[in-house]
Amino acid sequence: MRGTPGAARVHILCAAVCAVLCALPALSPGAATPWGTLGLLAALHTACELPGRRRVLGGSVPIAAGSFFPLLLAAAFLLPPYAAVLVAVPGALVGRVDRPPAAARRVWRASQLALTVGAASWTYAFLGGPATLGGATGGAVPELPYALLPACATALVFSLVLAALDGAILVTAERVAVRHAWRGLPARSVGPHLVHALAGLMMAVLWHSSYGPLSALVVLLPMYISCWVFAQYHRQHAAHRATIRALVQAVDIKDGYTRGHSERVGRASELIARELGMEEDRMEALRFAGILHDVGKLGVPTRVLRKDGPLTPEERRVIELHPEYGHEIVRGIGFLDEARAAILHHHERLDGSGYPYGLAGDRIPEFARVVAVADAFDAMTSTRSYRRGRPVPAAVEELKRCAGSQFDPRMVRALARALDRHGWSAAANTVTSDEEPAGLPRQRAAARPPAAGSPDRPGQPR
């Protein structure tokens, strides 16, 4: 456990000792431990974990140690607590570990899952769940739908114990603040664990049926494939976010004058989208559009972006090319889809006097009309070195004044309603223009007032 903080070592050791104590009754004389069922479930769980250490179809199976929870919940339904504790241990010890220290992580994962499955199995036994499954030889019919009640309660305990242990290791090993360690963990996990419990219950019912344990494997394969596909989706989604984060960081390094602006425009765009009732996939695409709306600045010469003083007409024309540069930069990123139009057209005006193509009215894509409002709002409310940010009500009034000529009135109204409903966090209005990246010289351009037509001065010709 070299490299593991002392508090985390103590925490892992305590969890391991508790897991061992929970499993000791299985070894006592007369315990009547169902070793056959225990061994088969442990072997199946280990078999589900091993592909995570191999390459399949060009990529490793994205299922980390202990993530195949339907089988663990089936063990909680089929075994007494002292036996269920042992099912997850072999798979957790041989499963995939992405970061060092590997030994500490494996011991922790084995202990965590052992305690979680043990608590779930104890809950199931306490609520009389085994009696609802029927006889072990298939002589009795499962008591459905009554069997669902103890199964759902077991899934809830499974989720809460797992979340509690996850939060504890974040505090001791990762030094996450206590007030943040458990935030959102139970809410995110209860739903999926209820689904896993239904699959585990189905396995348990088939296991006790006249067809025997082999029939339970009918549930195992499709569930495993479903978990694999779901994990693939999340891995792809994480890759999308990493791509966007890299582009935004590149823009922030080049133009630190507006650092943090992109993320706030993304948040404001999402607020507008939610108020307009957009579907989740379009809402996410719109947030991406807001975050990447200024990515074209990567194509603008740094000397122009950082110029100390007014821009010449030629330099203004160069900066006004950034929407087209941005569109070209993201052209090959397929998942952005509708967001590309917003990147290209977010400086168009409703009256047709914007750029780059002078589109007017409904010819301006909807995403671009949303991002234009979010962009201007953040520019007005953000504090810069040459002026303090406007209060939110004053910025909203300015947007309303320019609605119909520069901005789409519907988008302005949506933002106003969203701000009334949710507010605008103080974190979104912090000073960003004077915060320089480590190792970079301080930018003199931070003191340059905005050129006419920038989002800082809505209503000026663009």
XYZ file of C-alpha atoms in Angstrom, residues 184-389:
206
model
C -25.308 12.780 -5.544
C -23.928 9.242 -5.013
C -27.153 7.574 -3.773
C -29.369 9.441 -6.235
C -27.257 8.326 -9.194
C -27.019 4.693 -8.143
C -30.423 3.689 -6.753
C -32.157 3.516 -10.153
C -29.542 1.307 -11.866
C -29.291 -0.959 -8.811
C -33.058 -1.511 -8.828
C -32.757 -2.697 -12.432
C -29.819 -4.925 -11.464
C -31.913 -6.341 -8.610
C -34.685 -7.371 -11.009
C -32.160 -9.204 -13.169
C -30.634 -10.830 -10.076
C -34.077 -11.854 -8.861
C -34.813 -13.444 -12.223
C -31.563 -15.398 -11.967
C -32.456 -16.512 -8.446
C -35.948 -17.659 -9.498
C -34.536 -19.673 -12.391
C -31.802 -21.055 -10.129
C -34.466 -22.437 -7.795
C -36.638 -23.666 -10.650
C -36.810 -27.244 -11.863
C -34.379 -26.316 -14.661
C -31.578 -25.677 -12.175
C -28.611 -23.264 -12.108
C -27.843 -23.705 -15.806
C -31.071 -21.925 -16.734
C -29.956 -18.864 -14.753
C -27.169 -18.325 -17.256
C -29.841 -17.413 -19.811
C -30.232 -14.136 -17.888
C -26.509 -13.665 -17.324
C -25.348 -13.333 -20.933
C -27.814 -10.654 -22.148
C -27.343 -8.693 -18.926
C -23.579 -8.801 -19.305
C -23.834 -7.599 -22.911
C -26.198 -4.809 -21.808
C -23.729 -3.676 -19.142
C -20.931 -3.776 -21.717
C -22.886 -1.637 -24.197
C -23.881 0.801 -21.445
C -20.260 1.119 -20.332
C -19.177 1.649 -23.938
C -21.663 4.508 -24.231
C -20.293 6.165 -21.105
C -16.729 5.730 -22.301
C -17.625 7.379 -25.625
C -19.399 10.176 -23.788
C -16.327 10.714 -21.622
C -14.195 10.897 -24.784
C -16.531 13.581 -26.165
C -16.174 15.649 -23.013
C -12.402 15.230 -23.077
C -12.298 16.459 -26.699
C -14.313 19.549 -25.832
C -12.271 20.221 -22.703
C -9.035 20.083 -24.702
C -10.347 22.564 -27.289
C -11.598 24.961 -24.607
C -8.294 24.807 -22.723
C -6.451 25.619 -25.935
C -8.649 28.706 -26.446
C -8.235 29.794 -22.815
C -4.446 29.543 -23.052
C -4.389 31.588 -26.245
C -6.935 34.188 -25.097
C -6.818 34.288 -21.296
C -8.755 37.567 -21.469
C -11.987 35.570 -21.524
C -10.940 32.533 -19.469
C -13.961 30.684 -18.072
C -16.286 32.518 -20.471
C -16.886 29.446 -22.639
C -18.079 27.237 -19.787
C -20.425 29.936 -18.515
C -21.901 30.476 -21.980
C -22.491 26.718 -22.104
C -24.328 26.861 -18.768
C -26.447 29.840 -19.827
C -27.266 28.135 -23.150
C -28.409 25.052 -21.257
C -30.643 27.177 -19.029
C -32.310 28.663 -22.100
C -32.677 25.246 -23.739
C -34.293 23.783 -20.633
C -36.723 26.692 -20.458
C -37.621 26.144 -24.127
C -38.383 22.483 -23.398
C -35.718 20.999 -25.683
C -35.048 17.289 -25.580
C -32.055 16.096 -23.567
C -29.890 15.223 -26.565
C -30.437 18.636 -28.179
C -29.892 20.326 -24.822
C -26.506 18.657 -24.488
C -25.573 19.573 -28.055
C -26.520 23.180 -27.323
C -24.351 23.194 -24.209
C -21.457 21.951 -26.338
C -22.184 24.741 -28.823
C -22.019 27.335 -26.059
C -18.772 25.949 -24.718
C -17.130 25.848 -28.164
C -18.593 29.015 -29.671
C -15.206 30.817 -29.600
C -13.026 27.863 -30.626
C -12.300 29.702 -33.899
C -10.038 32.072 -31.945
C -7.420 29.359 -32.353
C -7.162 30.532 -35.963
C -6.805 34.235 -35.092
C -3.228 35.519 -34.729
C -2.228 35.799 -31.086
C -0.888 39.319 -31.597
C -4.405 40.435 -32.578
C -6.107 38.721 -29.647
C -3.605 40.183 -27.188
C -3.198 43.601 -28.773
C -3.006 46.428 -26.262
C -5.181 49.178 -27.696
C -7.941 49.645 -30.289
C -8.135 47.259 -33.223
C -7.685 48.523 -36.773
C -10.443 47.816 -39.326
C -8.264 45.092 -40.835
C -7.716 43.469 -37.440
C -11.462 43.638 -36.795
C -12.052 41.773 -40.051
C -9.538 39.123 -38.982
C -11.300 38.608 -35.649
C -14.659 38.439 -37.414
C -13.393 35.369 -39.243
C -13.315 33.342 -36.015
C -16.825 31.837 -36.478
C -15.737 30.400 -39.836
C -12.459 29.173 -38.384
C -14.388 27.519 -35.565
C -16.739 25.816 -37.985
C -13.791 24.415 -39.915
C -12.057 23.244 -36.725
C -15.073 21.193 -35.577
C -16.266 20.094 -39.026
C -14.907 16.571 -38.583
C -16.263 16.072 -35.028
C -19.408 14.099 -35.776
C -21.059 14.185 -32.347
C -21.309 18.002 -32.393
C -23.909 17.852 -35.178
C -26.255 20.856 -34.730
C -23.693 22.639 -32.564
C -21.575 23.405 -35.647
C -24.244 25.776 -36.998
C -24.226 27.713 -33.709
C -20.448 28.065 -33.816
C -20.668 29.460 -37.348
C -23.616 31.823 -36.869
C -23.570 32.997 -33.229
C -22.581 36.536 -34.335
C -25.483 36.928 -36.757
C -28.107 39.525 -35.807
C -31.849 39.264 -36.129
C -31.930 42.386 -38.324
C -29.378 40.935 -40.765
C -26.459 43.234 -39.873
C -24.338 40.538 -38.230
C -21.545 38.336 -39.573
C -20.235 36.202 -41.223
C -23.158 35.890 -43.704
C -25.638 38.575 -42.674
C -28.458 36.118 -42.003
C -31.678 37.565 -40.596
C -34.684 36.339 -38.633
C -35.516 32.650 -38.747
C -32.734 32.032 -41.264
C -30.373 32.137 -38.290
C -30.229 28.603 -36.798
C -32.022 28.202 -33.476
C -28.870 27.120 -31.655
C -27.035 30.222 -32.867
C -29.823 32.496 -31.592
C -29.583 30.842 -28.160
C -25.793 31.074 -27.963
C -25.851 34.742 -29.055
C -28.015 35.625 -26.046
C -25.968 33.493 -23.636
C -22.717 34.966 -24.978
C -23.850 38.558 -24.535
C -25.310 37.881 -21.094
C -22.094 36.401 -19.735
C -19.954 39.126 -21.288
C -22.041 41.784 -19.536
C -22.161 40.066 -16.123
C -18.498 38.974 -15.971
C -16.050 41.239 -14.200
C -13.107 42.302 -16.352
C -10.020 44.310 -15.483
C -11.337 47.444 -17.230
C -14.833 47.361 -15.682
C -16.977 45.569 -13.167
C -19.638 43.165 -14.343
